[in-house]
mmCIF file of C-alpha atoms and ligand atoms in Angstrom:
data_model
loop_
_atom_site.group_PDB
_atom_site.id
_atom_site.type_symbol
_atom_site.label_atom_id
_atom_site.label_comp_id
_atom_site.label_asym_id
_atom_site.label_seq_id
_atom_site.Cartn_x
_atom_site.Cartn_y
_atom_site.Cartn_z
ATOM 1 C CA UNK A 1 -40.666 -27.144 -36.644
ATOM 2 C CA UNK A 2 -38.517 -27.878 -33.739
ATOM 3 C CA UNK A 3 -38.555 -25.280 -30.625
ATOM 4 C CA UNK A 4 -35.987 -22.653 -30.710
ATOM 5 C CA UNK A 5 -35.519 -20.362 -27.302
ATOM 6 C CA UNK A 6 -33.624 -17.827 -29.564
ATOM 7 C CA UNK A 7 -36.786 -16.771 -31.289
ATOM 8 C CA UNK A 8 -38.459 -15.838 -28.400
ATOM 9 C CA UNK A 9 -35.616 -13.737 -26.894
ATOM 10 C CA UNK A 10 -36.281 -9.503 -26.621
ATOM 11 C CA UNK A 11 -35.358 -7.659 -29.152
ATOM 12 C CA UNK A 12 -32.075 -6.519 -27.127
ATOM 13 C CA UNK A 13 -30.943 -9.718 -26.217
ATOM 14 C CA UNK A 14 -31.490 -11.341 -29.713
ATOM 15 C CA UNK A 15 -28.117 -9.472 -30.982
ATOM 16 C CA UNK A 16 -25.846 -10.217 -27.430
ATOM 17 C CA UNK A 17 -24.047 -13.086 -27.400
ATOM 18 C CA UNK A 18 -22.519 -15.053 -24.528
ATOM 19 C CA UNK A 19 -20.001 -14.252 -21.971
ATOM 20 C CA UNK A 20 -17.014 -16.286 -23.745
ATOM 21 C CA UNK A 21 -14.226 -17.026 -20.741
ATOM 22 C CA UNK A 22 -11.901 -18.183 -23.953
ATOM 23 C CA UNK A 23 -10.602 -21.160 -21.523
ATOM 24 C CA UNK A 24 -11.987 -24.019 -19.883
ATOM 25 C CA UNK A 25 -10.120 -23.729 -16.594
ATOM 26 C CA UNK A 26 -11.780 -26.474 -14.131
ATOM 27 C CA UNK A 27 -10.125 -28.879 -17.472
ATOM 28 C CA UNK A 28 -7.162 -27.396 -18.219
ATOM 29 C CA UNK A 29 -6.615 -27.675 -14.165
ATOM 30 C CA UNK A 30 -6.686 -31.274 -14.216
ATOM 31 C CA UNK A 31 -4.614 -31.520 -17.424
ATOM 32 C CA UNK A 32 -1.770 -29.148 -16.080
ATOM 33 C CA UNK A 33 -1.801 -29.563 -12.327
ATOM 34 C CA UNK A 34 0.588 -27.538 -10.488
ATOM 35 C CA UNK A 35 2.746 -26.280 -13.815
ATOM 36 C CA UNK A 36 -0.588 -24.682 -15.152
ATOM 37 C CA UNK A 37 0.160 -20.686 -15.108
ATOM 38 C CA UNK A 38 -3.263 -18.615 -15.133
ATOM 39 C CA UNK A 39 -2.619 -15.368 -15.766
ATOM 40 C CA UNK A 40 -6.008 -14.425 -17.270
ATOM 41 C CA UNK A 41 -8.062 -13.000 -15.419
ATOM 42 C CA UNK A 42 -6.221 -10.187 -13.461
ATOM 43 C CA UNK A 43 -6.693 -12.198 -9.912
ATOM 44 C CA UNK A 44 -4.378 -11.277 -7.098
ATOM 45 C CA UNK A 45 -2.368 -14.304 -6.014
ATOM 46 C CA UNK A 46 -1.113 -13.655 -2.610
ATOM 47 C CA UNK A 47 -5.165 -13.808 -2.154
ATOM 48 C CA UNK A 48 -7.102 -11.803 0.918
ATOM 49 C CA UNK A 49 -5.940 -10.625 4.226
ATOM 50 C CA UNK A 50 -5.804 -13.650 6.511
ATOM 51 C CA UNK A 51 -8.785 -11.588 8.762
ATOM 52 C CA UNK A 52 -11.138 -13.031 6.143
ATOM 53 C CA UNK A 53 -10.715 -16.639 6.605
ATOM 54 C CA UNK A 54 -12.310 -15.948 10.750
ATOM 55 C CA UNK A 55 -14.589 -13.282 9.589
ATOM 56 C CA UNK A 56 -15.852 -16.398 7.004
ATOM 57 C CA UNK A 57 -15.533 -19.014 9.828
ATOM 58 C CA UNK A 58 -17.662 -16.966 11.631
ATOM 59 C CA UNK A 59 -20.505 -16.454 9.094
ATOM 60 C CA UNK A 60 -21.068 -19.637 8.131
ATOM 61 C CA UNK A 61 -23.467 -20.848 10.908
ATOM 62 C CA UNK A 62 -25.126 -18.502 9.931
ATOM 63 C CA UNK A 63 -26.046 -18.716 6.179
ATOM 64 C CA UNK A 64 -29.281 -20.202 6.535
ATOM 65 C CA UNK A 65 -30.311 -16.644 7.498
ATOM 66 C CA UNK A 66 -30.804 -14.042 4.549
ATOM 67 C CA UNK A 67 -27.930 -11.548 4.004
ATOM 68 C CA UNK A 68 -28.706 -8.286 5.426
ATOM 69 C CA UNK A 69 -30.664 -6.752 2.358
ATOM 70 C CA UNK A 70 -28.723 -3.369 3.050
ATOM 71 C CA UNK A 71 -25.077 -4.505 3.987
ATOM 72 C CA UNK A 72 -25.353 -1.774 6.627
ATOM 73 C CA UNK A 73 -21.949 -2.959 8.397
ATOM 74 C CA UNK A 74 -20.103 -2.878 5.204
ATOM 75 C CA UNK A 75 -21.318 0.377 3.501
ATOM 76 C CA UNK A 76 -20.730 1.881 7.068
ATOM 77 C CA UNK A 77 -16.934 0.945 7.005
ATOM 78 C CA UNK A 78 -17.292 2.006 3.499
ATOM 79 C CA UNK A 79 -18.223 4.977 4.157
ATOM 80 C CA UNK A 80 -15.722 5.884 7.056
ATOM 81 C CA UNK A 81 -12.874 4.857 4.518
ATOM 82 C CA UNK A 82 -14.042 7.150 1.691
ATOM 83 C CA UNK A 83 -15.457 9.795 4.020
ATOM 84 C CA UNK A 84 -18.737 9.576 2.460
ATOM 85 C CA UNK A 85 -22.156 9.235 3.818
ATOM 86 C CA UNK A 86 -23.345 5.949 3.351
ATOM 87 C CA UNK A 87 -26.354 6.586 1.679
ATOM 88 C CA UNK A 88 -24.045 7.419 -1.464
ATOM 89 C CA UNK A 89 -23.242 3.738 -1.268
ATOM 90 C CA UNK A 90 -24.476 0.996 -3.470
ATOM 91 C CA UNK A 91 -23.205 -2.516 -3.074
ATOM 92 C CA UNK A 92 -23.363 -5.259 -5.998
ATOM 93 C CA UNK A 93 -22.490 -8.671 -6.930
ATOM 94 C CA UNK A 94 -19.361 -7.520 -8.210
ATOM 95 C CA UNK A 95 -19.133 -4.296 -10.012
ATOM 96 C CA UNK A 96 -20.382 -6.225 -13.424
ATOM 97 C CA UNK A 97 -23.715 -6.421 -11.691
ATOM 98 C CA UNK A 98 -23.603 -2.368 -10.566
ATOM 99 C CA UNK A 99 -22.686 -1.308 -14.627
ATOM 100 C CA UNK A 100 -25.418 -3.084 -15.315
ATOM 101 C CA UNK A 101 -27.649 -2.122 -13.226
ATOM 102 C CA UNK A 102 -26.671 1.385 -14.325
ATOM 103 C CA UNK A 103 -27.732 1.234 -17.397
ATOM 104 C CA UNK A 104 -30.998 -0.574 -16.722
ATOM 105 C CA UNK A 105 -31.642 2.485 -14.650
ATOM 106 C CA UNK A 106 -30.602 4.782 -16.359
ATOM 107 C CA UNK A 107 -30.832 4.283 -20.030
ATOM 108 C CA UNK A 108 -33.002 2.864 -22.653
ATOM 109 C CA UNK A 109 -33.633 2.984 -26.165
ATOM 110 C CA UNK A 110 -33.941 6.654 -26.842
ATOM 111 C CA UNK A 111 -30.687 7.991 -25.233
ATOM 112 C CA UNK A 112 -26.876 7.157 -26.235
ATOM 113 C CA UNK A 113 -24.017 5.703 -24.157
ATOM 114 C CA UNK A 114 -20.490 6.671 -25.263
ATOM 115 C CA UNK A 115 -17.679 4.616 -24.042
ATOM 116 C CA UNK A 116 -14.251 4.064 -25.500
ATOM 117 C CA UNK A 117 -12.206 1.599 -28.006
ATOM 118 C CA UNK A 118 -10.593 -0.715 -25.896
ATOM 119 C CA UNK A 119 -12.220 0.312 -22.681
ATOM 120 C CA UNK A 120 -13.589 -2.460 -21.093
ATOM 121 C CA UNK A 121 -15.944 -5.336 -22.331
ATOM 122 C CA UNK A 122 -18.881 -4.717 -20.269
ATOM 123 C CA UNK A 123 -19.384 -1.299 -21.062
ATOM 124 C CA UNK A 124 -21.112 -1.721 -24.259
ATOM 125 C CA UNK A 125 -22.693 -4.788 -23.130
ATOM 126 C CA UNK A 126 -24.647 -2.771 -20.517
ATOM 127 C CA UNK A 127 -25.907 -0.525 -22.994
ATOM 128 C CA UNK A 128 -26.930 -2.658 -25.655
ATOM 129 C CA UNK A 129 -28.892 -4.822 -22.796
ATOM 130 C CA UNK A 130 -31.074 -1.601 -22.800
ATOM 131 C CA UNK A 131 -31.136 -1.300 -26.178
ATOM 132 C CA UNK A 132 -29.757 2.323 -26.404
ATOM 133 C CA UNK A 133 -27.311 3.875 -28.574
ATOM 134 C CA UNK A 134 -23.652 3.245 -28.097
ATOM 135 C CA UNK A 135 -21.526 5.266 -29.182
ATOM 136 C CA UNK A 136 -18.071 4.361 -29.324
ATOM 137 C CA UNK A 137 -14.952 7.014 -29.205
ATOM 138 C CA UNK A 138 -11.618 6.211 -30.984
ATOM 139 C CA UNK A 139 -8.466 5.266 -28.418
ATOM 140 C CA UNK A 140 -5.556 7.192 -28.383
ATOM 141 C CA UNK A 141 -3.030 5.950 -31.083
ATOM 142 C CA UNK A 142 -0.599 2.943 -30.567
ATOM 143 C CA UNK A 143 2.968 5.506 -30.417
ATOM 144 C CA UNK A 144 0.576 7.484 -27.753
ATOM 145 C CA UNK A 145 3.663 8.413 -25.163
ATOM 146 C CA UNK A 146 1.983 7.575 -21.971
ATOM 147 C CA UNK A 147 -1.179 5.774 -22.932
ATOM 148 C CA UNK A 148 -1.081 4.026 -25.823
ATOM 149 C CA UNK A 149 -4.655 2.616 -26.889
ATOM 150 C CA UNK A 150 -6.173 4.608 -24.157
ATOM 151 C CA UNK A 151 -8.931 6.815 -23.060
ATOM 152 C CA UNK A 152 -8.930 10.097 -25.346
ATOM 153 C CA UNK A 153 -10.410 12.384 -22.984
ATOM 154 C CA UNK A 154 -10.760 14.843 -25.329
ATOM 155 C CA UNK A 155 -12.589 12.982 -28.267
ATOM 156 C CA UNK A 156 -15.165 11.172 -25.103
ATOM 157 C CA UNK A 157 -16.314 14.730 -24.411
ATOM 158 C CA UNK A 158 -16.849 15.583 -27.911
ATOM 159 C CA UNK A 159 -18.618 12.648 -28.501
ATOM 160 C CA UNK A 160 -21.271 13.186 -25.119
ATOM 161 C CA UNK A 161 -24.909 14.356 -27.280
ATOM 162 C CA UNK A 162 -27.904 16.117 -25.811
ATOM 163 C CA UNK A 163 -29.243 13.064 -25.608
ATOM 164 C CA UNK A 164 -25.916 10.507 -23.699
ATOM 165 C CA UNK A 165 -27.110 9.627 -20.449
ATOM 166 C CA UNK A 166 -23.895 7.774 -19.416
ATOM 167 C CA UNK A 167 -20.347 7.769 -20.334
ATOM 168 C CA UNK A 168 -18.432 5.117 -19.170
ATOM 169 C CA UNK A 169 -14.801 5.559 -18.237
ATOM 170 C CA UNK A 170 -12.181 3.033 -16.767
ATOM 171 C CA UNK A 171 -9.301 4.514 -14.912
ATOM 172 C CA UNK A 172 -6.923 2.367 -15.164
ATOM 173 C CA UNK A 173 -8.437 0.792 -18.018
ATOM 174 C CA UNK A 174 -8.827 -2.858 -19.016
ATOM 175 C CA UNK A 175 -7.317 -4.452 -20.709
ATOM 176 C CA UNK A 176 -4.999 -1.540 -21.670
ATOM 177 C CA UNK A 177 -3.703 -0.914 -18.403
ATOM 178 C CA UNK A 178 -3.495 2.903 -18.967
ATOM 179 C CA UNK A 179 -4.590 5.314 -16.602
ATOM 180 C CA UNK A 180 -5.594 9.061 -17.167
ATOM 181 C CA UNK A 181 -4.462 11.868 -14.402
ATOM 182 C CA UNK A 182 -6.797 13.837 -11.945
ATOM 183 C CA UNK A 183 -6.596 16.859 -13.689
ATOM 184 C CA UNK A 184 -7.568 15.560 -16.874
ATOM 185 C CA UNK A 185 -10.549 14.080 -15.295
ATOM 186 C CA UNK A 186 -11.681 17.247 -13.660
ATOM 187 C CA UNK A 187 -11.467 19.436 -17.120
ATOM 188 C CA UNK A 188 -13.371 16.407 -18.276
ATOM 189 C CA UNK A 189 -16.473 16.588 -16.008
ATOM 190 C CA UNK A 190 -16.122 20.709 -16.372
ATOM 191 C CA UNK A 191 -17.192 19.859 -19.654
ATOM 192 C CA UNK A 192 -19.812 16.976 -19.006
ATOM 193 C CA UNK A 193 -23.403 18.495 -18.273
ATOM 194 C CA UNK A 194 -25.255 17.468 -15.512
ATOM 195 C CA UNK A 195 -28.138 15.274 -17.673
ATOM 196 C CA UNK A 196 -24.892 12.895 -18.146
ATOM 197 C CA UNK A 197 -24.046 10.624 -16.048
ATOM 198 C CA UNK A 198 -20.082 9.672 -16.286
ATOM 199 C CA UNK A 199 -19.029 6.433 -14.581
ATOM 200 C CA UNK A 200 -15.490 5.914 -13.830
ATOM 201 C CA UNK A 201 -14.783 2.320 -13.168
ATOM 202 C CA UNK A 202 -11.864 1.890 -10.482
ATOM 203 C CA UNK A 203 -11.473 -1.548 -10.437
ATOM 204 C CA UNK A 204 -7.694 -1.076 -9.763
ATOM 205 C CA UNK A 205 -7.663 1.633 -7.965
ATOM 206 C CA UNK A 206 -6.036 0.227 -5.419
ATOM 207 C CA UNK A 207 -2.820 -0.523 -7.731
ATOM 208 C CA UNK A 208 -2.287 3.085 -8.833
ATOM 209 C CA UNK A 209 0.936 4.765 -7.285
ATOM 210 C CA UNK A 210 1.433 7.615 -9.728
ATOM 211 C CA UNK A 211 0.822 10.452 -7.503
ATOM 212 C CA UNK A 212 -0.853 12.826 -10.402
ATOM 213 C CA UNK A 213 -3.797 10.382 -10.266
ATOM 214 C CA UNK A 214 -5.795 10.044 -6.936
ATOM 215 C CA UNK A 215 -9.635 9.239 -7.777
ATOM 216 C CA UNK A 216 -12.414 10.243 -9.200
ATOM 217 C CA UNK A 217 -13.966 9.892 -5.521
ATOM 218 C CA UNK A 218 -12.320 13.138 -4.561
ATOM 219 C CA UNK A 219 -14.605 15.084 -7.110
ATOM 220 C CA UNK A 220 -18.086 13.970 -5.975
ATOM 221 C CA UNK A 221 -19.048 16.997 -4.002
ATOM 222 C CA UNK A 222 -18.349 18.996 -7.067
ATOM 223 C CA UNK A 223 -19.513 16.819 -10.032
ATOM 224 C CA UNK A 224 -23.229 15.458 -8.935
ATOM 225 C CA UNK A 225 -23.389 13.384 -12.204
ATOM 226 C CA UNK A 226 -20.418 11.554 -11.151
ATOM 227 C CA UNK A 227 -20.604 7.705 -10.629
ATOM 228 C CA UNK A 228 -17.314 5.945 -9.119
ATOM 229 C CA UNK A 229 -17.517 1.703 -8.753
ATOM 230 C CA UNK A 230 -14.998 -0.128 -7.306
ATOM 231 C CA UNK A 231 -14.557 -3.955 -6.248
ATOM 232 C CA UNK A 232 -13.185 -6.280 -4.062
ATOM 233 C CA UNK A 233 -12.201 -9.103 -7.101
ATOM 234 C CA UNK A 234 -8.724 -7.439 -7.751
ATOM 235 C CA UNK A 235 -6.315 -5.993 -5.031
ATOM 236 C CA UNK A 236 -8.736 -7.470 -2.068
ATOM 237 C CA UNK A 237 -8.640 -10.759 -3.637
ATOM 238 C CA UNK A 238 -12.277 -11.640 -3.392
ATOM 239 C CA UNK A 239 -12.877 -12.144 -7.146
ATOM 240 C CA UNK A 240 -14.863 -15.857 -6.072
ATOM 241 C CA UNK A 241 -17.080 -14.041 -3.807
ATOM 242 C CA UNK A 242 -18.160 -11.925 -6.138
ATOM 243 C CA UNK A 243 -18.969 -8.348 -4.302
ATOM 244 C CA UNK A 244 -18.200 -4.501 -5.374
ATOM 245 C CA UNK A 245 -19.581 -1.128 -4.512
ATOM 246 C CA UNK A 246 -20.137 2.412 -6.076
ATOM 247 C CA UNK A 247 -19.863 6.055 -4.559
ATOM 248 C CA UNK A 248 -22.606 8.225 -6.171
ATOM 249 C CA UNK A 249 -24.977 11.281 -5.366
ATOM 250 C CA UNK A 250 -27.630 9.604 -2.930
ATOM 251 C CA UNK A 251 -30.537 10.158 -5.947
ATOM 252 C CA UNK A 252 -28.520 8.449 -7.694
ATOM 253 C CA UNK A 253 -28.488 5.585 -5.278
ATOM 254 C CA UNK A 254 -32.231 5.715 -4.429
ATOM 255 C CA UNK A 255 -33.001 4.742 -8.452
ATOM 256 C CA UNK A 256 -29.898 1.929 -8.208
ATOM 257 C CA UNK A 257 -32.172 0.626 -5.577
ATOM 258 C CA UNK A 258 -35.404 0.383 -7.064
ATOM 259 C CA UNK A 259 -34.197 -2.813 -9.461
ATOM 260 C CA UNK A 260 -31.421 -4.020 -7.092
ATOM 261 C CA UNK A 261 -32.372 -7.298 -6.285
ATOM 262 C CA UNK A 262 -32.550 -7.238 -2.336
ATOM 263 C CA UNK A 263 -30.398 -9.776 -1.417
ATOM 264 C CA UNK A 264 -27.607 -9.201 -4.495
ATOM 265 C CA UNK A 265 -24.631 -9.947 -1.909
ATOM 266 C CA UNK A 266 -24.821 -12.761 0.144
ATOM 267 C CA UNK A 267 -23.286 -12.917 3.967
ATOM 268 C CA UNK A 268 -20.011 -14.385 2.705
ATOM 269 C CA UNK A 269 -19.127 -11.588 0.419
ATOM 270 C CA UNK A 270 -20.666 -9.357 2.949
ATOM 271 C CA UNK A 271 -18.599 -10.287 5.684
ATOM 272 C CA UNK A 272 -15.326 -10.883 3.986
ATOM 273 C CA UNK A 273 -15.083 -7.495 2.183
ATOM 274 C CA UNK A 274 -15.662 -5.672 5.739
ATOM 275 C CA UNK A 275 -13.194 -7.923 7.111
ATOM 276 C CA UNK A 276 -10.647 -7.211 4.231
ATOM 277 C CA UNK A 277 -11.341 -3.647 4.316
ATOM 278 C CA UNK A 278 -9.972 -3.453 7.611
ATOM 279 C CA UNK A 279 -6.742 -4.689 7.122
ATOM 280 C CA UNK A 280 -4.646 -2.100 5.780
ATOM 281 C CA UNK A 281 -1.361 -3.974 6.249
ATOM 282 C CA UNK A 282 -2.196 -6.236 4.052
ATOM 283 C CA UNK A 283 -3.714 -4.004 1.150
ATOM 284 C CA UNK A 284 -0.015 -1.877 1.528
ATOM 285 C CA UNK A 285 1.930 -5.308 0.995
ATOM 286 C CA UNK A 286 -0.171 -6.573 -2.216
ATOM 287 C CA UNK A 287 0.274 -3.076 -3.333
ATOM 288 C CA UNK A 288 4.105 -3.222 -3.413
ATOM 289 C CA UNK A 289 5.074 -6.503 -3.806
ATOM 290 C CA UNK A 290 2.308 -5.846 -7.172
ATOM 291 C CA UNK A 291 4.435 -3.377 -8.449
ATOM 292 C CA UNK A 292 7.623 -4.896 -7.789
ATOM 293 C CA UNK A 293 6.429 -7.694 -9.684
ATOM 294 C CA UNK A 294 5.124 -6.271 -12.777
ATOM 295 C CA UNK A 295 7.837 -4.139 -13.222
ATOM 296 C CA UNK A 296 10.030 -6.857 -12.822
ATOM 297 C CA UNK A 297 8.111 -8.621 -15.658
ATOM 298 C CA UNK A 298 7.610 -6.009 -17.727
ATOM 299 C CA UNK A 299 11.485 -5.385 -17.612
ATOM 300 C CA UNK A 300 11.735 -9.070 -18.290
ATOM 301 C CA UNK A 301 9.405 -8.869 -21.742
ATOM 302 C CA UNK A 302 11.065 -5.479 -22.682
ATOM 303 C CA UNK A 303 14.542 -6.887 -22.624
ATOM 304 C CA UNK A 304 13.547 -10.460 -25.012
ATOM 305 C CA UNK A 305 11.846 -7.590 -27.392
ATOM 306 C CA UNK A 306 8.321 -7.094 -26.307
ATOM 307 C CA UNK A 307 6.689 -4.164 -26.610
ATOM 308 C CA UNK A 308 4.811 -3.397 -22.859
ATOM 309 C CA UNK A 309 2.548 -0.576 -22.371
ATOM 310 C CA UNK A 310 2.566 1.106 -19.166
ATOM 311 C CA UNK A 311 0.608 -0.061 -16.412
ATOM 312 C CA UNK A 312 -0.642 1.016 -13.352
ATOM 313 C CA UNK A 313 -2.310 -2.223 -12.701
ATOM 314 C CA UNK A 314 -1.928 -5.707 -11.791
ATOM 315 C CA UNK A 315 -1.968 -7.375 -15.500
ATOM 316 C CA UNK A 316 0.537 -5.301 -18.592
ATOM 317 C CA UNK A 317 -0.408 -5.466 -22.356
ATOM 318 C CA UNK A 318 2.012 -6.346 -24.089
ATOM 319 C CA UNK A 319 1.847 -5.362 -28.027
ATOM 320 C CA UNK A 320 2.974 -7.948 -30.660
ATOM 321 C CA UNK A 321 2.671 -5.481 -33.620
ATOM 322 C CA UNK A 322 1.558 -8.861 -35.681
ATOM 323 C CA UNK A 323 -1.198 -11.410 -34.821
ATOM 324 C CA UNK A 324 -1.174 -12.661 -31.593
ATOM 325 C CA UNK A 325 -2.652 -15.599 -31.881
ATOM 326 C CA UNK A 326 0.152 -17.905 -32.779
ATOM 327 C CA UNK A 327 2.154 -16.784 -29.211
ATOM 328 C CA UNK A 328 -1.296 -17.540 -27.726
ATOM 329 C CA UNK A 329 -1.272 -21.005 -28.523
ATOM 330 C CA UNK A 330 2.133 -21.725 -27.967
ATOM 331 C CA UNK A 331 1.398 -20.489 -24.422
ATOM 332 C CA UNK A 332 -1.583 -22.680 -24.312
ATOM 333 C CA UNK A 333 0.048 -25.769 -25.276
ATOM 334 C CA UNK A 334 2.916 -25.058 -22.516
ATOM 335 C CA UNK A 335 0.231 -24.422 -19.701
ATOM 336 C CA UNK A 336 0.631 -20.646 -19.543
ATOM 337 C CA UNK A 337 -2.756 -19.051 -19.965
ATOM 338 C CA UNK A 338 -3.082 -15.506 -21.005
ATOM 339 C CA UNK A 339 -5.833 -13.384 -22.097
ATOM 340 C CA UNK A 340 -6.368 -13.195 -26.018
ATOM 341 C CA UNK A 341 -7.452 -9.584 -27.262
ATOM 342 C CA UNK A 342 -9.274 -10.282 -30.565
ATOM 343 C CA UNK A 343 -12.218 -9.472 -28.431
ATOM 344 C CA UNK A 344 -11.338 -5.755 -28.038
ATOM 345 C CA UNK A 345 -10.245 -5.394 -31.573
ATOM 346 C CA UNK A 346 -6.595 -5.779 -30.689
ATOM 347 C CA UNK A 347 -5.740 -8.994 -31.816
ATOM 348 C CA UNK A 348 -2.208 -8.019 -32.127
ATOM 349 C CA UNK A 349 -1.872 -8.295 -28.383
ATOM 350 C CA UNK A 350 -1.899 -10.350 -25.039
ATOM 351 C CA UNK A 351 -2.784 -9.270 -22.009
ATOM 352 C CA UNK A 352 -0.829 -10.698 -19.463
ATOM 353 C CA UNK A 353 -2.035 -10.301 -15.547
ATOM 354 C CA UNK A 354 0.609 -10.510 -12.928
ATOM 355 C CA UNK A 355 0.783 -13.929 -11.481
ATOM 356 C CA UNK A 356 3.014 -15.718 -8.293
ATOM 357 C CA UNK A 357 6.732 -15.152 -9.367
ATOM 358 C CA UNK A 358 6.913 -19.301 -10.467
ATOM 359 C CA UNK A 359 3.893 -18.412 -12.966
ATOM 360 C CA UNK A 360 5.693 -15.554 -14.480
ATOM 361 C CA UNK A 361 9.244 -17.222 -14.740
ATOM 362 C CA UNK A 362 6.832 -20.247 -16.334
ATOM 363 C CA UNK A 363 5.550 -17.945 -19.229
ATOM 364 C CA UNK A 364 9.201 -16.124 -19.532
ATOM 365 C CA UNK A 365 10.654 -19.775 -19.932
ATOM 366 C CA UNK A 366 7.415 -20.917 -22.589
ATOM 367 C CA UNK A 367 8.275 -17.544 -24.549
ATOM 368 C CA UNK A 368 9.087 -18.834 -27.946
HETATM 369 C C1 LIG B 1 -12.237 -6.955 -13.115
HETATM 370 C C2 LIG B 1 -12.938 -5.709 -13.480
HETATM 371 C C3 LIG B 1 -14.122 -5.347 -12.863
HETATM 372 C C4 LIG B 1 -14.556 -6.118 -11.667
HETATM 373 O O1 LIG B 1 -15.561 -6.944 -11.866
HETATM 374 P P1 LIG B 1 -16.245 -7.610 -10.613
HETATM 375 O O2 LIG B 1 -17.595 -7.883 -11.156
HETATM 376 O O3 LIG B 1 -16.275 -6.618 -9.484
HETATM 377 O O4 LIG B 1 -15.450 -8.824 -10.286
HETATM 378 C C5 LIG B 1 -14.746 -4.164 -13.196
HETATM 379 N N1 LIG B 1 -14.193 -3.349 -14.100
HETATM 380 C C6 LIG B 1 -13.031 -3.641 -14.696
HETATM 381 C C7 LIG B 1 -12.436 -2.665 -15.626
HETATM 382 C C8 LIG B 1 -12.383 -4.834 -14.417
HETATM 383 O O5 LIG B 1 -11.253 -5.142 -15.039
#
């Protein structure tokens, strides 16, 4: 019998399948040049600050030297921004790395991890990489007013067991785009006990302008069990460098570090998130000319029939009410890349990230 790999994996990792990026974009570069519109993968086009091209030049004579195993520099500034002490900082090759490393610390095969429909992918992938339970909460319905397909709050906390040892929450949420308030958080953890850990991923974060919704971070004195990540791939435009962080009770940190691998960011990242960090200017201006954009889009869909849900992010979903995958291809074949949802059960819809105003005037002009 010929050798198979596949029968040797664990017994978790026999039922995962492969990260699928549904394009091949190094090909489809070459085949559509300049006209190709990528709007995919939630990137920020008008890319980093212009500090992290010198703070880059400046590393690289240096990156025959090891990264600083702790990123003290950068979980310093961290911490001055959030007002945190920095030993309530974790730092990860991207925030994917940091949800999965908390599971892998924090669960296993005889506890459950809830998480909800449509929430995003790697949620349940963390959990069943540790072989636990997942439990998975219904969304909020499609006619929802202000979330449709979104977190219910309400169901999540019904659904935490004696026995959940992590919830994981998005806010805003991909690929929905919907966002849940401050105050619904708080009555949330009120209800959460303390032998549950809840992780709110804020990977757009920095998008949100909807002044009823702050972060999570502002509850961490009050809610030990509380877990917020964050990362520099979306509104710090960093995605290539792969780096994020989390805010967490410092026991919490101290078991992140046990399986951290020491050297998880290298200098580049390292050096380039400090350096984007620090320029506030430029965060402000990717902020607004973000929402300028999408709402200009999302005006644009609504008015040739499309149904948009509300974003507070830098992609919108936009809901077909019939199979998506015809649109998809049409896209496809006219160079305009979006993200299929038949993934996330919603194969009725595209999600559609913002792009530079000559990609999203290319996928209004490829709309059939
Ligand atoms: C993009 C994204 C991330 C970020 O992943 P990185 O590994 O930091 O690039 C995390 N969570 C959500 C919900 C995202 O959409």
């Amino acid at each position: 019998m010929s050798f198979d790999g596949a029968r040797l994996a664990n017994t978790t990792t026999k039922v995962l399948r492969a990260y699928d990026p549904g394009h091949d974009l190094p090909a489809l570069r070459l085949r559509f040049g300049a006209r190709l519109a990528e709007l995919g993968s939630n990137e920020n086009v008008l890319g980093p600050s212009p500090r992290v091209a010198a703070a880059l030049a400046t590393s690289i004579p240096v990156i025959f030297r090891y990264p600083d195993p702790k990123g003290t520099a950068l979980k310093n500034a961290l911490a001055t921004h959030l007002k945190v002490d920095a030993s309530r900082i974790a730092l990860g090759n991207g925030s994917h790395e940091l949800l999965m490393l908390l599971a892998q610390c924090f669960a296993d095969a005889q506890v459950s991890v809830v998480h909800s429909e449509f929430g995003f992918a790697v949620f349940p992938i963390a959990s069943a990489a540790v072989g636990a339970i997942t439990i998975r909460v219904a969304a909020l319905p499609s006619d929802h007013a202000t979330a449709p397909y979104g977190h219910d709050l309400d169901a999540i906390a019904a659904a935490v067991r004696d026995d959940t040892r992590i919830v994981f929450l998005a806010n805003p949420n991909n690929p929905t785009g919907t966002w849940f308030d401050d105050a619904t958080l708080d009555k949330f953890l009120a209800g959460v006990p303390e032998s549950t850990l809840v992780v709110v991923d804020e990977a757009y974060h920095e998008f949100v302008e909807d002044p009823a919704l702050s972060s999570a971070a502002r509850f961490l004195d009050r809610y030990p069990n509380l877990v917020v990540t964050r990362t520099f791939s979306k509104a710090y435009a960093l995605a290539g460098l792969r780096i994020g962080y989390l805010v967490a009770h410092a026991s919490v940190v101290d078991v992140l570090e046990r399986l951290r691998e020491s050297f998880n960011v290298n200098a580049l990242a390292l050096a380039a998130a400090e350096a984007a960090l620090a320029d506030a200017d430029h965060l402000a201006h990717v902020r607004e000319w973000t929402r300028r954009e999408r709402d200009w889009l999302s005006e644009a869909l609504r008015s040739r029939g499309y149904k948009v849900v509300p974003s507070q992010a830098n992609f919108v979903l936009v809901d077909l009410a019939r199979t998506a995958a015809s649109l998809e291809s049409h896209l496809f074949e006219r160079g305009v890349i979006v993200r299929p949802m038949g993934g996330y059960g919603l194969g009725h819809a595209l999600r559609i990230s913002i792009g530079s105003r000559g990609e999203n005037e290319r996928l209004l002009a490829a709309l059939p």
